[in-house]
Amino acid sequence: MVFQWIGIATTTYLVIKLVYYLAQGAYLYFFRTYPDFNKYGKWSVITGATDGIGKETAFQKLLTLSQLKSKHNVQTKCLTIDFSDDEEIYDKIADFLQGLDIGTLVNNVGTDQELVRFLEQSNLSLTIRNLVRVDALSILKMTQIVLPGMVKRKRGLILNLSGMPIPFPIRKLASTTPIKSFVDLFSRALSYEYESEGITIQSCRPGAVATKTAQPYGDLEKMISTKDYCTSWLATVDKARWTHGHWQHAVEAWVWHKIPTALIQKLADYFYIEPGAKAMQDLEKNK
């Protein structure tokens, strides 16, 4: 009798948990509503906005804000920065942003990575430097520059794109996955620290999106487009501390988390490493 009640209780718990996750997923990814981005402030700062998700985010956000005001009445300011340079670049950025009512910061800039073993990367020292400076340090420093003004004004939005953090080791991704996890955990911790100040901070954890940096991971035509991704992702703002941005990536992440680590290695080879190597070979041939 006791075991019967334990079985009933366990089944009930699992059903409730499943319904909760399905409802949460539907709320995030299918019932799309967008926040009033104007409430955060007049200006948005987007790193890595020349292409890919950064560029599409800027475009989608402007559409949400003002329908581009017939594409003629939107103020923009551009600053060309190489985030792999020394920390002096942040003095230049701080001066450039001085006095602006910055409502939104989108930390999107990132580096390309080779799908090879750690010591086999073509320029390992440069890769290590770029990983630290571009993928990690840039988020810390941009937050250091922008967040104080948000705290002073008691409003602001910070969106950090980390990529899908993987809580298990995958060969040939040894240098990239820890950085993604760092950005994700930093963002979520910061969210708890500053929510009482009126600041919304979200960690965005996308899978493969059809951008130039995703070329090593396979056929871009089979990936979610930047337009579809950003349209879905921006609808999750103000709804959760972290998001995968698109329901397909959420399902993908859920599946990966249920697979044993040993099997992960083989599946990663089949779905990412081998297609990625072929895609890069094709890319080299077409140059």
Coordinates of N, CA and C in Angstrom, one line a residue, residues 76-224:
T76 N 21.3 57.1 -34.8 CA 22.3 56.0 -34.5 C 23.7 56.6 -34.3
K77 N 24.5 56.0 -33.6 CA 25.9 56.3 -33.4 C 26.7 55.1 -33.5
C78 N 27.8 55.1 -34.3 CA 28.6 53.9 -34.5 C 30.0 54.1 -34.0
L79 N 30.6 53.1 -33.4 CA 32.0 53.2 -33.0 C 32.6 51.9 -33.3
T80 N 33.7 51.9 -34.1 CA 34.4 50.7 -34.5 C 35.4 50.4 -33.5
I81 N 35.2 49.2 -32.9 CA 36.1 48.7 -31.8 C 36.5 47.3 -32.1
D82 N 37.8 46.9 -31.9 CA 38.3 45.6 -31.9 C 38.4 45.1 -30.4
F83 N 37.4 44.3 -30.0 CA 37.4 43.9 -28.6 C 38.5 42.9 -28.2
S84 N 39.3 42.5 -29.1 CA 40.5 41.7 -28.8 C 41.7 42.6 -28.4
D85 N 41.6 43.9 -28.6 CA 42.6 44.9 -28.2 C 42.8 45.0 -26.7
D86 N 43.8 45.8 -26.3 CA 44.0 46.0 -24.8 C 42.8 46.7 -24.2
E87 N 42.8 46.8 -22.9 CA 41.7 47.4 -22.1 C 41.5 48.9 -22.3
E88 N 42.5 49.5 -23.0 CA 42.3 51.0 -23.2 C 41.1 51.3 -24.1
I89 N 40.7 50.3 -24.9 CA 39.5 50.5 -25.7 C 38.3 50.9 -24.9
Y90 N 38.2 50.5 -23.7 CA 37.0 50.8 -22.9 C 37.0 52.2 -22.4
D91 N 38.1 52.8 -22.3 CA 38.1 54.3 -22.1 C 37.5 55.0 -23.2
K92 N 37.8 54.5 -24.4 CA 37.3 55.1 -25.7 C 35.8 54.9 -25.7
I93 N 35.3 53.7 -25.3 CA 33.9 53.4 -25.4 C 33.2 54.3 -24.3
A94 N 33.7 54.4 -23.1 CA 33.1 55.2 -22.0 C 33.0 56.6 -22.5
D95 N 34.0 57.2 -23.1 CA 33.9 58.6 -23.6 C 32.8 58.7 -24.7
F96 N 32.7 57.7 -25.5 CA 31.8 57.8 -26.6 C 30.3 57.7 -26.1
L97 N 30.1 57.0 -25.0 CA 28.8 56.9 -24.4 C 28.4 57.9 -23.4
Q98 N 29.4 58.7 -23.1 CA 29.2 59.7 -22.0 C 28.0 60.6 -22.2
G99 N 27.1 60.7 -21.2 CA 26.0 61.6 -21.3 C 24.8 61.0 -22.0
L100 N 24.8 59.8 -22.5 CA 23.7 59.2 -23.2 C 22.8 58.5 -22.2
D101 N 21.5 58.6 -22.4 CA 20.5 57.9 -21.6 C 20.4 56.5 -22.1
I102 N 21.3 55.6 -21.7 CA 21.3 54.2 -22.2 C 20.3 53.4 -21.4
G103 N 19.4 52.9 -22.2 CA 18.3 52.1 -21.6 C 18.6 50.6 -21.7
T104 N 19.3 50.2 -22.8 CA 19.5 48.8 -23.1 C 20.9 48.5 -23.5
L105 N 21.5 47.5 -23.0 CA 22.8 47.0 -23.4 C 22.7 45.6 -23.9
V106 N 23.1 45.3 -25.1 CA 23.1 44.0 -25.6 C 24.5 43.6 -25.8
N107 N 25.0 42.7 -25.0 CA 26.4 42.1 -25.1 C 26.3 40.9 -26.1
N108 N 26.7 41.1 -27.3 CA 26.6 40.1 -28.3 C 27.9 39.7 -29.0
V109 N 28.9 40.5 -28.9 CA 30.2 40.3 -29.6 C 30.8 38.9 -29.2
G110 N 31.3 38.2 -30.1 CA 32.0 36.9 -29.8 C 33.0 36.6 -30.9
T111 N 33.7 35.5 -30.7 CA 34.7 35.0 -31.6 C 34.4 33.7 -32.3
D112 N 35.0 33.5 -33.4 CA 34.9 32.3 -34.2 C 35.8 31.2 -33.5
Q113 N 35.4 30.0 -33.5 CA 36.2 28.9 -33.0 C 36.4 27.7 -33.9
E114 N 37.5 27.1 -33.9 CA 37.8 25.9 -34.7 C 37.3 24.7 -33.9
L115 N 36.7 23.7 -34.6 CA 36.3 22.5 -34.0 C 37.4 21.5 -34.1
V116 N 38.4 21.7 -33.2 CA 39.6 20.9 -33.1 C 40.0 20.7 -31.7
R117 N 40.9 19.8 -31.4 CA 41.4 19.6 -30.0 C 42.2 20.9 -29.6
F118 N 42.2 21.1 -28.3 CA 42.8 22.3 -27.7 C 44.1 22.7 -28.3
L119 N 45.1 21.7 -28.4 CA 46.4 22.1 -28.8 C 46.5 22.1 -30.4
E120 N 45.5 21.7 -31.1 CA 45.5 21.7 -32.5 C 45.0 23.0 -33.2
Q121 N 44.6 23.9 -32.4 CA 44.1 25.2 -32.9 C 45.2 25.9 -33.6
S122 N 44.9 26.5 -34.8 CA 46.0 27.1 -35.6 C 46.8 28.1 -35.0
N123 N 46.3 28.9 -34.1 CA 47.0 29.9 -33.3 C 46.5 29.9 -31.9
L124 N 47.0 29.0 -31.1 CA 46.4 28.8 -29.8 C 46.5 30.0 -28.9
S125 N 47.7 30.7 -28.9 CA 47.9 31.8 -28.0 C 46.9 32.9 -28.4
L126 N 46.7 33.2 -29.7 CA 45.8 34.2 -30.1 C 44.3 33.8 -29.7
T127 N 44.0 32.5 -29.9 CA 42.7 32.0 -29.6 C 42.4 32.2 -28.1
I128 N 43.3 31.9 -27.3 CA 43.1 32.1 -25.8 C 42.9 33.5 -25.5
R129 N 43.7 34.4 -26.1 CA 43.6 35.8 -25.8 C 42.2 36.3 -26.2
N130 N 41.8 35.9 -27.4 CA 40.5 36.4 -28.0 C 39.3 35.9 -27.1
L131 N 39.4 34.6 -26.7 CA 38.4 34.1 -25.9 C 38.2 34.9 -24.6
V132 N 39.3 35.2 -24.0 CA 39.2 35.9 -22.7 C 38.7 37.3 -22.9
R133 N 39.3 38.0 -23.9 CA 39.1 39.4 -24.1 C 37.7 39.7 -24.8
V134 N 37.4 38.9 -25.8 CA 36.2 39.2 -26.6 C 34.9 38.5 -26.0
D135 N 35.1 37.3 -25.6 CA 33.9 36.5 -25.1 C 33.6 36.7 -23.7
A136 N 34.6 37.1 -22.9 CA 34.3 37.2 -21.4 C 34.6 38.6 -20.9
L137 N 35.8 39.1 -21.1 CA 36.1 40.5 -20.6 C 35.2 41.6 -21.1
S138 N 34.8 41.5 -22.4 CA 33.9 42.5 -23.0 C 32.6 42.6 -22.2
I139 N 32.0 41.5 -21.8 CA 30.8 41.6 -21.1 C 31.0 42.3 -19.7
L140 N 32.0 41.9 -19.0 CA 32.3 42.5 -17.7 C 32.5 44.0 -17.8
K141 N 33.4 44.4 -18.8 CA 33.7 45.8 -18.9 C 32.5 46.7 -19.5
M142 N 31.8 46.1 -20.4 CA 30.6 46.9 -20.9 C 29.6 47.1 -19.8
T143 N 29.4 46.1 -19.0 CA 28.5 46.2 -17.9 C 29.0 47.2 -16.9
Q144 N 30.3 47.2 -16.6 CA 30.9 48.2 -15.7 C 30.7 49.6 -16.2
I145 N 30.7 49.8 -17.5 CA 30.5 51.1 -18.1 C 29.1 51.6 -18.0
V146 N 28.2 50.7 -18.3 CA 26.7 51.1 -18.6 C 25.9 50.9 -17.3
L147 N 26.2 49.9 -16.5 CA 25.3 49.6 -15.3 C 25.2 50.8 -14.3
P148 N 26.2 51.5 -14.0 CA 26.1 52.6 -13.0 C 25.0 53.6 -13.4
G149 N 24.9 54.0 -14.6 CA 23.9 54.9 -15.1 C 22.5 54.4 -14.9
M150 N 22.4 53.1 -15.2 CA 21.1 52.4 -15.1 C 20.6 52.4 -13.6
V151 N 21.6 52.1 -12.7 CA 21.3 52.1 -11.3 C 20.9 53.5 -10.8
K152 N 21.6 54.5 -11.3 CA 21.2 55.9 -10.9 C 19.8 56.2 -11.4
R153 N 19.5 55.8 -12.6 CA 18.1 56.1 -13.1 C 17.0 55.2 -12.7
K154 N 17.4 54.1 -12.0 CA 16.5 53.1 -11.6 C 15.7 52.4 -12.7
R155 N 16.4 52.2 -13.8 CA 15.8 51.5 -15.0 C 16.9 51.1 -15.9
G156 N 16.6 50.0 -16.6 CA 17.6 49.5 -17.6 C 17.4 48.1 -17.9
L157 N 18.0 47.7 -19.1 CA 17.9 46.3 -19.6 C 19.2 45.9 -20.1
I158 N 19.7 44.7 -19.6 CA 21.0 44.2 -20.1 C 20.7 42.8 -20.6
L159 N 21.0 42.5 -21.9 CA 20.8 41.2 -22.5 C 22.2 40.7 -22.9
N160 N 22.6 39.5 -22.3 CA 23.9 38.9 -22.6 C 23.7 37.6 -23.3
L161 N 24.2 37.6 -24.5 CA 24.2 36.3 -25.3 C 25.4 35.5 -25.0
S162 N 25.1 34.3 -24.5 CA 26.2 33.4 -24.0 C 26.4 32.2 -25.0
G163 N 25.4 31.9 -25.7 CA 25.4 30.6 -26.4 C 24.9 29.6 -25.4
M164 N 24.6 28.4 -25.9 CA 24.0 27.4 -25.1 C 25.1 26.8 -24.2
P165 N 25.0 27.0 -22.8 CA 26.0 26.5 -21.9 C 25.8 25.0 -21.8
I166 N 26.8 24.2 -21.9 CA 26.7 22.8 -21.8 C 27.3 22.3 -20.5
P167 N 26.5 21.7 -19.6 CA 27.0 21.3 -18.3 C 27.8 20.0 -18.3
F168 N 28.4 19.6 -19.4 CA 29.2 18.4 -19.5 C 30.2 18.6 -20.6
P169 N 31.3 17.9 -20.5 CA 32.5 18.1 -21.4 C 32.2 17.5 -22.8
I170 N 32.6 18.2 -23.8 CA 32.5 17.8 -25.2 C 33.9 18.0 -25.9
R171 N 34.5 16.9 -26.4 CA 35.8 17.1 -27.0 C 35.7 18.0 -28.2
K172 N 36.7 18.8 -28.4 CA 36.9 19.8 -29.5 C 36.1 21.0 -29.2
L173 N 35.5 21.1 -28.0 CA 34.8 22.3 -27.6 C 35.3 22.7 -26.2
A174 N 36.5 22.3 -25.9 CA 37.0 22.4 -24.5 C 37.2 23.9 -24.1
S175 N 37.5 24.7 -25.1 CA 37.8 26.1 -24.8 C 36.6 27.0 -24.8
T176 N 35.6 26.6 -25.5 CA 34.4 27.5 -25.7 C 33.3 27.3 -24.7
T177 N 33.0 26.0 -24.3 CA 31.9 25.8 -23.4 C 32.0 26.4 -22.0
P178 N 33.2 26.4 -21.5 CA 33.4 27.1 -20.1 C 33.0 28.6 -20.2
I179 N 33.4 29.2 -21.3 CA 33.2 30.7 -21.4 C 31.6 30.9 -21.5
K180 N 30.9 30.1 -22.2 CA 29.5 30.2 -22.3 C 28.8 30.1 -20.9
S181 N 29.3 29.1 -20.2 CA 28.7 28.9 -18.8 C 29.1 30.1 -17.9
F182 N 30.3 30.6 -18.1 CA 30.6 31.8 -17.3 C 29.7 33.0 -17.5
V183 N 29.4 33.3 -18.8 CA 28.6 34.4 -19.2 C 27.1 34.1 -18.7
D184 N 26.7 32.9 -18.8 CA 25.3 32.6 -18.3 C 25.2 32.8 -16.8
L185 N 26.1 32.3 -16.0 CA 26.0 32.4 -14.6 C 26.3 33.8 -14.1
F186 N 27.2 34.5 -14.8 CA 27.4 35.9 -14.4 C 26.1 36.7 -14.6
S187 N 25.4 36.5 -15.7 CA 24.2 37.2 -16.1 C 23.1 36.9 -15.1
R188 N 22.9 35.7 -14.7 CA 21.8 35.3 -13.8 C 22.1 35.8 -12.4
A189 N 23.4 35.8 -12.0 CA 23.7 36.3 -10.6 C 23.5 37.8 -10.6
L190 N 23.9 38.5 -11.7 CA 23.7 39.9 -11.7 C 22.2 40.3 -11.7
S191 N 21.4 39.4 -12.3 CA 20.0 39.7 -12.3 C 19.4 39.7 -10.9
Y192 N 19.8 38.8 -10.1 CA 19.4 38.8 -8.7 C 19.9 40.0 -7.9
E193 N 21.2 40.4 -8.2 CA 21.8 41.5 -7.5 C 21.1 42.8 -7.7
Y194 N 20.6 43.0 -9.0 CA 20.2 44.4 -9.4 C 18.7 44.5 -9.7
E195 N 17.9 43.4 -9.5 CA 16.5 43.5 -9.8 C 15.8 44.5 -8.9
S196 N 16.3 44.7 -7.7 CA 15.7 45.6 -6.7 C 15.9 47.1 -7.1
E197 N 16.9 47.3 -8.1 CA 17.2 48.6 -8.6 C 16.5 49.0 -9.8
G198 N 15.6 48.1 -10.2 CA 14.8 48.3 -11.4 C 15.4 47.9 -12.7
I199 N 16.5 47.1 -12.6 CA 17.3 46.7 -13.8 C 16.9 45.2 -14.1
T200 N 16.5 45.0 -15.4 CA 16.2 43.7 -15.9 C 17.5 43.2 -16.6
I201 N 17.9 42.0 -16.2 CA 19.1 41.4 -16.8 C 18.7 39.9 -17.2
Q202 N 19.0 39.6 -18.5 CA 18.6 38.3 -19.0 C 19.8 37.6 -19.7
S203 N 20.0 36.4 -19.4 CA 21.0 35.6 -20.1 C 20.3 34.8 -21.3
C204 N 20.8 35.1 -22.5 CA 20.2 34.4 -23.7 C 21.2 33.3 -24.1
R205 N 20.6 32.1 -24.2 CA 21.4 30.9 -24.5 C 21.0 30.2 -25.8
P206 N 21.3 30.8 -26.9 CA 20.9 30.2 -28.2 C 21.7 29.0 -28.6
G207 N 21.1 28.2 -29.4 CA 21.9 27.1 -30.1 C 22.4 27.7 -31.4
A208 N 22.5 26.9 -32.4 CA 23.0 27.3 -33.7 C 22.0 28.2 -34.4
V209 N 22.5 29.4 -34.8 CA 21.7 30.3 -35.6 C 22.5 30.6 -36.9
A210 N 21.8 30.9 -37.9 CA 22.5 31.0 -39.2 C 23.3 32.3 -39.3
T211 N 24.4 32.3 -38.7 CA 25.3 33.5 -38.8 C 26.7 33.0 -39.3
K212 N 27.6 33.9 -39.5 CA 28.9 33.6 -40.0 C 29.7 32.7 -39.0
T213 N 29.5 33.1 -37.7 CA 30.2 32.3 -36.6 C 29.7 30.9 -36.5
A214 N 28.5 30.6 -37.0 CA 28.0 29.3 -36.9 C 28.4 28.4 -38.1
Q215 N 29.2 28.9 -39.0 CA 29.6 28.1 -40.1 C 30.3 26.8 -39.8
P216 N 31.1 26.8 -38.7 CA 31.8 25.5 -38.3 C 30.9 24.4 -37.8
Y217 N 29.6 24.8 -37.5 CA 28.7 23.8 -36.9 C 27.7 23.2 -37.9
G218 N 27.9 23.4 -39.2 CA 27.1 22.8 -40.2 C 26.5 23.7 -41.2
D219 N 25.4 23.2 -41.9 CA 24.7 23.8 -43.0 C 23.9 25.0 -42.4
L220 N 24.2 26.2 -42.8 CA 23.5 27.4 -42.4 C 22.0 27.4 -42.8
E221 N 21.8 26.8 -43.9 CA 20.4 26.7 -44.5 C 19.5 25.9 -43.6
K222 N 20.0 25.0 -42.8 CA 19.2 24.2 -41.9 C 19.0 24.8 -40.5
M223 N 19.7 25.9 -40.3 CA 19.6 26.6 -39.0 C 18.5 27.7 -39.0
I224 N 18.1 28.1 -37.8 CA 17.1 29.1 -37.6 C 17.8 30.5 -38.1

